[in-house]
Tab-separated table of C-alpha atoms in Angstrom:
chain	number	residue	atom	x	y	z
A	28	MET	CA	-50.868	-67.445	-20.560
A	29	THR	CA	-52.018	-64.692	-19.400
A	30	ASN	CA	-53.294	-66.401	-16.501
A	31	GLU	CA	-49.713	-67.872	-15.471
A	32	ALA	CA	-48.133	-64.391	-15.977
A	33	GLU	CA	-50.522	-63.564	-12.984
A	34	ASN	CA	-49.198	-66.308	-11.217
A	35	ILE	CA	-45.239	-64.624	-11.668
A	36	ARG	CA	-44.593	-63.685	-8.620
A	37	LEU	CA	-42.292	-60.351	-9.552
A	38	ARG	CA	-39.052	-60.063	-7.517
A	39	ARG	CA	-36.764	-57.072	-7.705
A	40	THR	CA	-32.994	-56.954	-8.342
A	41	LYS	CA	-30.632	-56.696	-5.494
A	42	SER	CA	-28.440	-54.076	-5.722
A	43	VAL	CA	-24.433	-56.001	-5.937
A	44	THR	CA	-23.072	-52.429	-5.554
A	45	ARG	CA	-24.233	-52.370	-2.124
A	46	ALA	CA	-23.593	-55.030	0.384
A	47	GLU	CA	-25.049	-53.343	3.865
A	48	GLU	CA	-28.862	-53.534	1.362
A	49	ILE	CA	-28.678	-57.823	2.342
A	50	THR	CA	-31.213	-57.969	4.919
A	51	LYS	CA	-30.812	-59.364	8.680
A	52	GLN	CA	-33.082	-61.877	7.725
A	53	GLU	CA	-30.941	-63.915	5.504
A	54	ALA	CA	-28.054	-63.239	7.419
A	55	LYS	CA	-29.380	-65.084	10.024
A	56	ILE	CA	-30.564	-67.796	7.813
A	57	ARG	CA	-26.757	-68.295	6.924
A	58	LYS	CA	-25.399	-67.787	9.969
A	59	SER	CA	-27.640	-71.052	10.491
A	60	GLN	CA	-25.829	-73.491	7.662
A	61	PRO	CA	-23.910	-75.875	8.734
A	62	ASP	CA	-20.048	-74.592	6.667
A	63	LYS	CA	-19.444	-72.683	9.519
A	64	PRO	CA	-19.562	-68.855	7.324
A	65	CYS	CA	-16.940	-66.459	7.846
A	66	HIS	CA	-18.049	-63.976	5.430
A	67	ARG	CA	-20.283	-60.876	6.161
A	68	PRO	CA	-21.092	-58.150	3.726
A	69	ARG	CA	-18.549	-55.726	4.668
A	70	ASP	CA	-16.950	-52.745	2.565
A	71	SER	CA	-13.179	-51.616	2.272
A	72	LEU	CA	-11.794	-49.237	4.691
A	73	PHE	CA	-11.302	-47.134	1.799
A	74	THR	CA	-14.052	-47.046	0.990
A	75	TRP	CA	-15.762	-44.054	0.738
A	76	SER	CA	-19.103	-45.807	2.438
A	77	SER	CA	-17.036	-48.178	4.966
A	78	GLY	CA	-17.117	-45.209	7.522
A	79	PHE	CA	-13.436	-45.852	8.762
A	80	THR	CA	-12.299	-42.317	9.520
A	81	ASN	CA	-9.354	-44.369	11.727
A	82	PHE	CA	-5.918	-42.604	9.588
A	83	THR	CA	-3.138	-42.231	12.356
A	84	GLY	CA	-1.355	-44.413	11.140
A	85	LEU	CA	-0.633	-43.091	7.533
A	86	ILE	CA	-1.089	-39.390	9.277
A	87	ASN	CA	1.935	-39.850	10.965
A	88	TRP	CA	3.932	-42.127	8.051
A	89	ALA	CA	3.076	-38.639	5.758
A	90	PHE	CA	4.677	-36.663	8.278
A	91	LEU	CA	7.227	-38.839	9.394
A	92	LEU	CA	7.402	-38.385	4.910
A	93	LEU	CA	7.784	-34.893	4.987
A	94	THR	CA	10.554	-34.665	8.009
A	95	MET	CA	12.685	-36.549	6.152
A	96	GLY	CA	11.988	-34.852	2.097
A	97	GLY	CA	12.471	-31.267	4.481
A	98	VAL	CA	15.477	-32.847	6.025
A	99	ARG	CA	17.184	-34.380	3.404
A	100	LEU	CA	16.237	-30.431	1.384
A	101	LEU	CA	18.305	-29.201	4.131
A	102	LEU	CA	21.063	-30.587	3.809
A	103	GLU	CA	21.021	-30.291	-0.040
A	104	ASN	CA	20.761	-26.422	0.984
A	105	LEU	CA	24.203	-26.784	3.706
A	106	ILE	CA	26.184	-29.192	1.419
A	107	LYS	CA	25.472	-26.886	-1.418
A	108	TYR	CA	26.011	-23.607	-0.252
A	109	GLY	CA	27.329	-23.824	3.625
A	110	ILE	CA	26.122	-21.770	6.196
A	111	LEU	CA	25.351	-18.623	5.602
A	112	VAL	CA	23.534	-17.652	8.506
A	113	ASP	CA	25.405	-14.617	10.375
A	114	PRO	CA	24.453	-12.663	12.944
A	115	GLU	CA	26.236	-9.513	11.949
A	116	GLN	CA	24.106	-9.459	8.944
A	117	TRP	CA	20.647	-9.418	11.218
A	118	LEU	CA	21.165	-6.241	12.070
A	119	ILE	CA	22.791	-4.575	9.608
A	120	VAL	CA	19.416	-5.681	7.258
A	121	LEU	CA	17.496	-4.650	10.129
A	122	THR	CA	19.254	-1.230	10.731
A	123	GLY	CA	19.183	-0.163	6.998
A	124	SER	CA	22.602	0.425	8.240
A	125	GLN	CA	24.471	-0.244	4.729
A	126	GLU	CA	20.994	0.322	3.149
A	127	GLY	CA	19.385	4.854	2.464
A	128	GLY	CA	21.033	7.826	4.126
A	129	THR	CA	22.162	9.469	6.906
A	130	GLU	CA	18.179	10.948	7.116
A	131	HIS	CA	16.368	8.453	8.642
A	132	PRO	CA	13.066	9.204	6.879
A	133	SER	CA	11.761	6.102	7.919
A	134	LEU	CA	12.603	7.409	12.152
A	135	VAL	CA	11.256	10.762	10.836
A	136	LEU	CA	7.743	8.855	9.620
A	137	VAL	CA	7.393	6.891	12.291
A	138	LEU	CA	7.344	9.508	14.611
A	139	TYR	CA	5.028	12.077	12.804
A	140	SER	CA	2.326	9.181	12.704
A	141	VAL	CA	1.432	10.691	16.110
A	142	VAL	CA	0.430	13.355	14.565
A	143	PRO	CA	-2.787	12.183	12.230
A	144	VAL	CA	-3.495	10.562	15.530
A	145	ALA	CA	-3.891	13.178	17.526
A	146	ILE	CA	-5.140	15.105	13.975
A	147	THR	CA	-8.364	12.305	14.186
A	148	LEU	CA	-9.022	13.216	18.771
A	149	LEU	CA	-8.790	16.957	18.330
A	150	ILE	CA	-11.601	16.369	15.803
A	151	GLU	CA	-14.416	14.631	18.053
A	152	LYS	CA	-13.412	16.012	20.559
A	153	GLY	CA	-14.650	18.990	18.517
A	154	LEU	CA	-17.380	17.208	16.754
A	155	ALA	CA	-18.232	16.392	20.182
A	156	GLU	CA	-18.371	19.484	21.839
A	157	GLU	CA	-20.704	20.961	18.271
A	158	ILE	CA	-17.925	23.749	17.670
A	159	ILE	CA	-17.634	22.061	14.176
A	160	GLU	CA	-20.250	21.334	11.848
A	161	ALA	CA	-21.042	17.158	11.105
A	162	HIS	CA	-20.727	17.683	7.719
A	163	LEU	CA	-17.209	19.250	8.092
A	164	GLY	CA	-15.841	16.958	10.704
A	165	MET	CA	-16.226	14.101	8.909
A	166	PHE	CA	-14.540	15.824	5.297
A	167	ALA	CA	-11.666	16.439	8.246
A	168	HIS	CA	-11.682	13.272	9.040
A	169	ILE	CA	-11.680	11.740	5.014
A	170	ALA	CA	-8.946	14.135	4.311
A	171	ASN	CA	-6.854	13.235	7.815
A	172	ILE	CA	-7.148	9.406	6.613
A	173	CYS	CA	-6.916	9.586	2.944
A	174	ILE	CA	-3.564	11.687	3.486
A	175	LEU	CA	-2.061	8.899	6.829
A	176	VAL	CA	-2.067	6.003	3.986
A	177	MET	CA	-1.272	8.169	0.463
A	178	LEU	CA	1.919	10.250	2.835
A	179	PRO	CA	3.838	6.335	2.889
A	180	MET	CA	3.543	6.178	0.263
A	181	ILE	CA	5.009	9.688	-1.857
A	182	ILE	CA	7.332	10.249	1.217
A	183	ILE	CA	9.467	6.349	0.126
A	184	TYR	CA	8.900	7.426	-3.842
A	185	VAL	CA	10.641	10.694	-3.297
A	186	LYS	CA	13.519	9.479	-1.160
A	187	SER	CA	13.472	6.005	-2.923
A	188	THR	CA	18.001	6.109	-2.634
A	189	ALA	CA	17.246	6.853	2.424
A	190	PHE	CA	14.659	4.672	2.902
A	191	SER	CA	16.088	0.937	3.668
A	192	LEU	CA	13.828	-2.242	3.346
A	193	ILE	CA	13.640	-3.584	6.543
A	194	GLY	CA	12.615	0.893	7.276
A	195	ALA	CA	10.035	1.599	4.194
A	196	SER	CA	8.151	-2.108	4.976
A	197	SER	CA	7.409	-1.058	8.484
A	198	VAL	CA	7.005	2.032	8.140
A	199	CYS	CA	3.994	0.674	5.991
A	200	CYS	CA	2.368	-1.932	8.021
A	201	ILE	CA	2.121	0.419	11.136
A	202	TYR	CA	0.778	3.657	8.724
A	203	SER	CA	-1.580	0.971	7.065
A	204	VAL	CA	-2.962	-0.201	10.475
A	205	LEU	CA	-3.406	3.397	12.205
A	206	PHE	CA	-5.782	3.816	8.894
A	207	LEU	CA	-7.788	0.661	9.958
A	208	LYS	CA	-8.174	1.776	13.273
A	209	MET	CA	-9.080	4.882	13.075
A	210	TRP	CA	-11.659	4.317	10.773
A	211	SER	CA	-13.330	2.561	13.022
A	212	TYR	CA	-12.242	5.100	16.095
A	213	VAL	CA	-13.886	7.463	13.829
A	214	GLN	CA	-17.103	4.918	13.301
A	215	VAL	CA	-17.461	4.024	16.888
A	216	ASN	CA	-17.740	7.447	17.854
A	217	LEU	CA	-20.065	8.766	14.939
A	218	TRP	CA	-22.840	5.416	16.579
A	219	CYS	CA	-22.045	7.419	19.593
A	220	ARG	CA	-22.939	10.703	18.682
A	221	ASN	CA	-25.897	9.811	16.513
A	222	ALA	CA	-27.578	7.352	19.804
A	223	ARG	CA	-26.934	10.154	21.730
A	224	ASN	CA	-28.855	12.464	20.063
A	225	SER	CA	-31.253	10.058	18.917
A	226	TYR	CA	-32.297	10.423	22.935
A	227	THR	CA	-32.752	13.635	25.242
A	228	LYS	CA	-30.041	12.076	27.281
A	229	PRO	CA	-26.613	10.338	27.657
A	230	HIS	CA	-26.558	6.285	27.486
A	231	LEU	CA	-24.388	3.835	27.590
A	232	ARG	CA	-23.745	2.439	24.316
A	233	ARG	CA	-22.887	-0.500	25.168
A	234	GLN	CA	-23.833	-1.907	29.359
A	235	SER	CA	-21.627	-5.100	30.266
A	236	VAL	CA	-22.104	-7.376	33.903
A	237	SER	CA	-19.905	-9.160	35.123
A	238	MET	CA	-20.871	-12.105	37.792
A	239	SER	CA	-19.535	-9.646	40.156
A	240	ASN	CA	-21.689	-6.915	39.727
A	241	LEU	CA	-24.934	-9.696	40.250
A	242	ASP	CA	-27.330	-9.231	43.107
A	243	ASN	CA	-30.356	-12.370	43.597
A	244	GLY	CA	-30.347	-12.335	39.562
A	245	LYS	CA	-30.085	-8.053	39.176
A	246	ALA	CA	-27.447	-5.948	38.048
A	247	VAL	CA	-25.753	-3.845	40.732
A	248	ASN	CA	-25.781	0.539	40.093
A	249	ASN	CA	-22.864	0.993	39.122
A	250	ASN	CA	-22.718	4.639	39.803
A	251	ALA	CA	-24.288	3.913	43.194
A	252	ASN	CA	-21.327	2.697	44.473
A	253	GLY	CA	-19.155	4.193	43.311
A	254	ASP	CA	-17.568	1.336	42.110
A	255	GLU	CA	-13.950	2.807	40.158
A	256	ASN	CA	-14.789	0.076	37.287
A	257	ASN	CA	-17.993	1.914	36.293
A	258	LEU	CA	-18.441	1.833	32.407
A	259	ILE	CA	-17.649	4.998	30.084
A	260	SER	CA	-19.741	6.884	27.885
A	261	TYR	CA	-19.977	8.693	25.007
A	262	PRO	CA	-18.115	11.172	25.082
A	263	ASP	CA	-16.156	10.667	27.958
A	264	ASN	CA	-13.670	8.631	25.823
A	265	LEU	CA	-12.649	11.147	23.774
A	266	ASN	CA	-9.169	11.286	26.169
A	267	VAL	CA	-5.659	10.294	24.804
A	268	LYS	CA	-5.569	8.108	28.017
A	269	ASP	CA	-7.974	6.144	26.110
A	270	MET	CA	-6.324	6.293	22.854
A	271	LEU	CA	-3.162	5.686	23.412
A	272	PHE	CA	-4.569	1.697	24.277
A	273	PHE	CA	-6.339	1.958	21.538
A	274	ILE	CA	-3.828	2.394	20.007
A	275	PHE	CA	-1.421	-0.256	20.895
A	276	ALA	CA	-4.411	-2.891	21.887
A	277	PRO	CA	-3.813	-6.061	19.233
A	278	THR	CA	-7.317	-5.564	17.745
A	279	LEU	CA	-8.151	-2.966	15.173
A	280	CYS	CA	-12.278	-3.040	16.302
A	281	TYR	CA	-12.723	0.373	18.777
A	282	GLU	CA	-15.399	-0.150	21.931
A	283	LEU	CA	-15.662	2.486	24.979
A	284	ASN	CA	-15.151	-0.216	27.029
A	285	PHE	CA	-13.045	-3.342	25.782
A	286	PRO	CA	-13.014	-6.382	28.293
A	287	ARG	CA	-10.126	-6.316	30.840
A	288	THR	CA	-8.099	-8.995	32.844
A	289	ASP	CA	-7.793	-8.781	36.383
A	290	ARG	CA	-3.734	-9.107	36.234
A	291	ILE	CA	-0.740	-9.766	34.502
A	292	ARG	CA	-0.231	-13.715	34.694
A	293	LYS	CA	3.845	-13.524	34.873
A	294	ARG	CA	4.683	-17.297	33.612
A	295	PHE	CA	2.008	-17.035	30.851
A	296	LEU	CA	4.676	-13.499	29.598
A	297	LEU	CA	7.066	-15.450	29.663
A	298	LYS	CA	6.549	-17.947	27.785
A	299	ARG	CA	5.412	-16.078	25.240
A	300	LEU	CA	8.678	-13.278	25.580
A	301	LEU	CA	10.266	-16.531	25.362
A	302	GLU	CA	8.278	-17.121	22.066
A	303	VAL	CA	8.508	-14.273	20.086
A	304	VAL	CA	12.457	-14.392	20.475
A	305	ILE	CA	13.622	-17.097	19.763
A	306	LEU	CA	10.891	-17.681	16.588
A	307	MET	CA	12.250	-13.900	15.665
A	308	GLN	CA	15.859	-15.815	15.319
A	309	LEU	CA	13.678	-19.158	13.828
A	310	VAL	CA	12.541	-17.283	10.354
A	311	MET	CA	15.735	-15.196	9.920
A	312	CYS	CA	17.468	-18.307	9.733
A	313	LEU	CA	15.224	-19.697	7.509
A	314	PHE	CA	15.238	-16.764	4.990
A	315	GLN	CA	18.609	-16.332	4.753
A	316	GLN	CA	20.228	-19.515	5.356
A	317	TRP	CA	17.302	-21.509	2.848
A	318	ILE	CA	15.335	-18.386	1.364
A	319	ILE	CA	17.430	-15.949	0.006
A	320	PRO	CA	18.853	-18.596	-2.250
A	321	SER	CA	16.098	-20.393	-2.921
A	322	VAL	CA	14.856	-17.232	-4.697
A	323	LYS	CA	18.104	-15.603	-6.656
A	324	ASN	CA	18.044	-19.612	-8.028
A	325	SER	CA	14.260	-18.648	-9.534
A	326	LEU	CA	15.546	-15.921	-11.338
A	327	ILE	CA	17.220	-16.134	-14.325
A	328	PRO	CA	14.972	-19.713	-14.769
A	329	PHE	CA	12.391	-17.393	-14.629
A	330	SER	CA	12.974	-14.730	-16.675
A	331	LYS	CA	13.168	-16.701	-19.214
A	332	MET	CA	10.181	-18.488	-19.052
A	333	ASP	CA	11.715	-22.064	-18.696
A	334	VAL	CA	9.026	-23.670	-17.732
A	335	VAL	CA	10.714	-26.866	-16.269
A	336	LYS	CA	13.063	-24.647	-13.809
A	337	ALA	CA	10.790	-22.337	-13.605
A	338	THR	CA	8.431	-25.070	-11.248
A	339	GLU	CA	10.996	-26.732	-10.525
A	340	ARG	CA	12.563	-23.835	-8.560
A	341	LEU	CA	9.105	-23.109	-8.050
A	342	LEU	CA	8.522	-25.960	-5.505
A	343	LYS	CA	11.840	-25.963	-3.855
A	344	LEU	CA	10.989	-22.857	-3.382
A	345	SER	CA	7.793	-23.251	-1.426
A	346	ILE	CA	8.507	-25.359	1.607
A	347	PRO	CA	10.912	-22.904	3.798
A	348	ASN	CA	8.208	-20.794	2.033
A	349	HIS	CA	5.930	-22.552	4.383
A	350	LEU	CA	7.574	-23.275	6.379
A	351	VAL	CA	8.777	-19.934	7.111
A	352	TRP	CA	5.023	-18.462	6.572
A	353	LEU	CA	3.158	-21.020	9.136
A	354	THR	CA	6.150	-20.376	11.847
A	355	PHE	CA	5.493	-16.160	10.933
A	356	PHE	CA	1.267	-17.131	12.174
A	357	TYR	CA	2.542	-18.248	14.731
A	358	LEU	CA	4.572	-16.096	15.804
A	359	LEU	CA	2.390	-13.014	15.459
A	360	PHE	CA	-1.132	-13.623	16.150
A	361	HIS	CA	0.126	-16.521	19.319
A	362	SER	CA	3.115	-15.352	20.672
A	363	PHE	CA	3.011	-11.939	20.229
A	364	PHE	CA	-0.083	-10.301	20.550
A	365	ASN	CA	-0.564	-12.836	23.405
A	366	LEU	CA	2.206	-10.809	24.941
A	367	LEU	CA	0.788	-7.493	24.126
A	368	GLY	CA	-2.454	-8.207	25.361
A	369	GLU	CA	-1.094	-9.778	28.574
A	370	ILE	CA	0.914	-6.682	28.849
A	371	MET	CA	-2.121	-4.135	27.969
A	372	HIS	CA	-4.527	-6.756	30.762
A	373	PHE	CA	-7.197	-7.336	26.028
A	374	ALA	CA	-9.244	-10.089	27.374
A	375	ASP	CA	-10.556	-10.752	23.668
A	376	ARG	CA	-7.427	-13.287	22.804
A	377	ASN	CA	-9.614	-15.216	20.083
A	378	PHE	CA	-7.138	-14.295	17.189
A	379	TYR	CA	-7.623	-16.795	15.356
A	380	SER	CA	-9.485	-19.670	13.907
A	381	ASP	CA	-8.775	-23.402	12.936
A	382	TRP	CA	-8.409	-21.526	9.778
A	383	TRP	CA	-6.188	-25.666	8.651
A	384	ASN	CA	-9.585	-27.270	8.352
A	385	SER	CA	-11.008	-24.352	5.729
A	386	ASN	CA	-13.215	-26.574	3.327
A	387	ASN	CA	-12.028	-23.237	0.682
A	388	ILE	CA	-11.261	-19.752	0.552
A	389	ASP	CA	-13.834	-17.786	2.236
A	390	THR	CA	-13.304	-19.962	5.680
A	391	PHE	CA	-10.060	-19.741	5.043
A	392	TRP	CA	-10.615	-15.844	4.667
A	393	ARG	CA	-12.850	-15.502	7.898
A	394	SER	CA	-10.742	-17.546	10.048
A	395	TRP	CA	-7.051	-17.486	9.543
A	396	ASN	CA	-6.354	-12.720	10.485
A	397	LEU	CA	-9.550	-12.631	13.127
A	398	PRO	CA	-9.140	-8.950	14.339
A	399	VAL	CA	-8.731	-8.472	9.603
A	400	HIS	CA	-11.846	-10.188	9.422
A	401	ARG	CA	-13.775	-8.067	12.258
A	402	TRP	CA	-12.995	-5.277	11.274
A	403	ALA	CA	-13.820	-5.502	7.955
A	404	VAL	CA	-17.232	-7.159	8.481
A	405	ARG	CA	-18.354	-5.031	11.259
A	406	HIS	CA	-16.859	-1.220	9.274
A	407	LEU	CA	-17.385	-2.248	5.378
A	408	TYR	CA	-20.047	-5.315	4.968
A	409	ILE	CA	-22.677	-4.766	7.772
A	410	PRO	CA	-23.056	-0.868	7.004
A	411	MET	CA	-23.060	-1.056	3.698
A	412	VAL	CA	-25.521	-4.325	3.875
A	413	GLU	CA	-27.762	-1.596	5.914
A	414	GLN	CA	-26.941	0.804	3.198
A	415	GLY	CA	-28.859	-0.942	0.515
A	416	PHE	CA	-26.397	-2.171	-1.140
A	417	SER	CA	-26.123	-5.943	-2.402
A	418	LYS	CA	-24.658	-8.837	-0.007
A	419	ASN	CA	-22.497	-9.787	-3.319
A	420	PHE	CA	-21.033	-6.277	-4.111
A	421	ALA	CA	-19.764	-5.234	-0.533
A	422	SER	CA	-18.152	-8.848	-0.846
A	423	ILE	CA	-16.080	-7.911	-3.599
A	424	THR	CA	-15.203	-4.618	-2.229
A	425	VAL	CA	-13.785	-6.373	1.217
A	426	PHE	CA	-11.987	-8.167	-1.351
A	427	PHE	CA	-10.691	-4.485	-2.629
A	428	ILE	CA	-9.641	-3.098	0.038
A	429	SER	CA	-7.906	-5.591	0.892
A	430	ALA	CA	-6.072	-6.527	-2.449
A	431	PHE	CA	-5.032	-2.664	-2.296
A	432	PHE	CA	-2.888	-3.216	1.259
A	433	HIS	CA	-1.479	-6.270	-0.496
A	434	GLU	CA	-0.101	-4.598	-2.864
A	435	TYR	CA	0.722	-1.409	-0.703
A	436	LEU	CA	2.307	-3.626	1.666
A	437	VAL	CA	4.925	-4.601	-1.270
A	438	SER	CA	5.095	-2.637	-4.001
A	439	VAL	CA	5.933	0.541	-1.754
A	440	PRO	CA	8.419	-0.683	0.725
A	441	LEU	CA	9.725	-2.842	-2.734
A	442	ARG	CA	9.268	1.035	-5.005
A	443	THR	CA	7.976	-1.993	-7.752
A	444	PHE	CA	4.448	-0.966	-8.569
A	445	LYS	CA	2.896	-4.098	-10.498
A	446	ILE	CA	-0.735	-5.544	-9.321
A	447	TRP	CA	0.760	-9.240	-8.409
A	448	ALA	CA	-0.244	-9.566	-4.832
A	449	PHE	CA	-3.421	-6.855	-5.744
A	450	MET	CA	-4.357	-9.790	-8.593
A	451	GLY	CA	-3.377	-12.582	-6.469
A	452	MET	CA	-5.936	-10.702	-3.775
A	453	MET	CA	-9.119	-10.361	-5.775
A	454	GLY	CA	-8.739	-13.747	-7.604
A	455	GLN	CA	-9.247	-15.166	-4.194
A	456	ILE	CA	-12.800	-14.138	-5.817
A	457	PRO	CA	-13.342	-16.903	-8.337
A	458	LEU	CA	-10.716	-19.573	-6.697
A	459	SER	CA	-14.066	-19.001	-3.908
A	460	MET	CA	-16.158	-20.081	-6.356
A	461	MET	CA	-14.124	-23.215	-7.797
A	462	CYS	CA	-14.179	-23.982	-3.944
A	463	LYS	CA	-17.449	-23.787	-3.076
A	464	TRP	CA	-18.142	-26.456	-6.563
A	465	VAL	CA	-15.569	-29.341	-5.716
A	466	GLU	CA	-16.579	-28.821	-1.754
A	467	ALA	CA	-19.710	-29.527	-3.301
A	468	ARG	CA	-19.411	-32.135	-5.825
A	469	TYR	CA	-15.734	-34.091	-4.425
A	470	GLY	CA	-16.555	-33.484	-0.697
A	471	SER	CA	-14.725	-31.788	1.739
A	472	ARG	CA	-11.554	-32.905	1.850
A	473	TRP	CA	-10.844	-31.745	-1.595
A	474	GLY	CA	-11.230	-28.470	-0.387
A	475	ASN	CA	-9.225	-28.119	1.754
A	476	ILE	CA	-7.206	-30.021	-0.168
A	477	ILE	CA	-7.100	-27.304	-2.966
A	478	VAL	CA	-7.412	-24.214	-0.009
A	479	TRP	CA	-3.381	-25.702	1.601
A	480	ALA	CA	-2.306	-26.139	-2.686
A	481	SER	CA	-3.356	-21.856	-2.671
A	482	LEU	CA	-1.070	-21.617	0.161
A	483	ILE	CA	1.216	-23.309	-0.555
A	484	LEU	CA	2.282	-22.775	-4.156
A	485	GLY	CA	0.337	-19.339	-4.564
A	486	GLN	CA	3.109	-17.477	-1.931
A	487	PRO	CA	6.487	-19.056	-2.722
A	488	LEU	CA	4.865	-17.655	-7.256
A	489	CYS	CA	4.556	-14.222	-6.315
A	490	ILE	CA	7.513	-13.333	-3.796
A	491	MET	CA	9.380	-15.129	-7.436
A	492	MET	CA	7.554	-13.084	-9.018
A	493	TYR	CA	8.226	-9.158	-7.158
A	494	TYR	CA	12.480	-9.945	-7.500
A	495	HIS	CA	12.499	-9.959	-10.706
A	496	ASP	CA	10.389	-7.454	-11.384
A	497	TYR	CA	13.067	-5.245	-8.957
A	498	VAL	CA	15.439	-6.120	-10.633
A	499	ILE	CA	14.742	-5.776	-13.701
A	500	THR	CA	12.974	-1.520	-12.488
A	501	HIS	CA	16.288	-1.329	-10.188
A	502	PHE	CA	18.862	-3.301	-12.261
A	503	GLY	CA	18.680	-3.959	-15.411
A	504	GLU	CA	18.007	-6.853	-17.305
A	505	ALA	CA	22.146	-6.506	-17.454
A	506	LEU	CA	22.768	-7.438	-14.463
A	507	LEU	CA	20.514	-9.747	-13.407
A	508	GLU	CA	23.349	-13.137	-13.538
A	509	ASN	CA	24.665	-10.808	-11.291
A	510	TYR	CA	21.518	-10.600	-8.693
A	511	ALA	CA	20.912	-14.009	-9.411
A	512	ALA	CA	24.843	-15.295	-8.127
A	513	VAL	CA	24.281	-17.001	-4.615
C-alpha cells in the first residue's frame, strides 16, 4: 500500500471560478478535435474580471431616461402651477425694492468695505518702513480682519428689517472674500518682510523666467535692459494699484508677480459674457418656476415630521436643485471667473478640476473650488504643519474654517442662527472616512457614487431645514400654512 501510494500522481484541481486558468496547451488540443469546438474560456461582460469597459450605450440610455424624467417633472410643474416666471419679480428681488427701508445699509456696507482694505495697506506700509513695530502691526491686522468679518453679522442683526435677502447675502459674500484676501495679503507680505530681514540686501521672493527672456539658456537681466516688465520686489508692491488688482482678480492667494496675458481675446470675452447673461436668466427661471414651489410644498410634511412625504418632497426638490447647482458652478467657476480673468489679463485660469470623477469626498473638496483649496493649503494647512501641528489636526482646522463660512453665508442673511450648514461641513470628515473605506473595499466606482449621492441629496435637505427654521423663527408656527401655499 505504501509503494502504491508513492506511485500515485497527485494533481492540483483546477479552479472553476476563473475560466482564464485553462492552459494554452489544453486550448490547442481542444482546437484539434474533430467536433469543431466553438466555445472558449470567456467571462460575461458584466463580470468585473471580463475587462469590458465600453458602456457608452448604457450611458446614453441613462442620460435619455434622466432627461425624460426631468421633462416629465417639468411638465407636471407647468400643469400644476402654470408659468410662474416673471422677470419683473427678478428685478424686485435683486434690487430689494419691496424689502428693507430707505437707508440702503447693504450699499453702505459694500462701500465701507474699502476702509478695512485701506487700513491693511497702511499697516503694511508702516511695517515695511519700520514705523510700526512687528507685534503691534500684527495685532492691528488681526483686529482689522476680525472686525471685517464680524461687522456684517452685527449690522444685519441690529438693522434686520432694513436689509433685503439679496442685499444681506451679497454683503456677507463680499466680506468673506475680502477676509480671505486680506489674510493672504498680510501673510505673503510677512514672508517677504522676513526674507528681506534675513539678508543684507533686498531680493525677489520668487523669480520667474519667460521664454522671451532666455538667451542661450540663460535669463537676460531685466534690470540691465530696462524692460518694463520687471518683476516687482518687496516693498515696491505696497501701493494702491497693486492692491486693487488683487482685490478684483479671480484668486484668493496674493503674489507679488501674478502671471499675466498679453492681450484680451475679444471673441473669448464675448462668449463668456453671453454665458454669464444667459445662465443667470436660466438660474432665476429654475428658482422661480421649480425650486420655490417645491420648497414651499415641503414645509408642512417637514414640520410634521412625515417621513414618507418629506422624503418624497426631498427627492422631488433634488432634481431642480442639482440642475441649479451645476448651472451655477459653470456660471461662476468657468464663465464669470474666465470673464474676469480675461478683462484683467489674469493668466492662471485653473479654477476647478475634474471633481465629477472624485472617488471620495476628500478629492471632491480638493477639486471643485480650487481658489479656496489653494488658499486653505497655502495659508492654513501648510503653515500649521510647519508649526508642528499634526496633518489630521490641520485638516480638521481647515474643515472648521470652511464650516464657519458656510454657516456664516447662510445664517447671517437669513437671520436664522442655526448650525445645519456647519454640521453638514463637519460631517464631511466621517463621510470622507466612509468613502475611503468603501473605495478600498468595493472599488472607486462606489466611492464616486457616494460623492454624487451626498451632493444630490444633501443640498435640498439643507434648503428644506433652513426654510422651515426661517418661517418658524420670523413668523411663528401659526403661519406655517400661509408660507406653504404656492
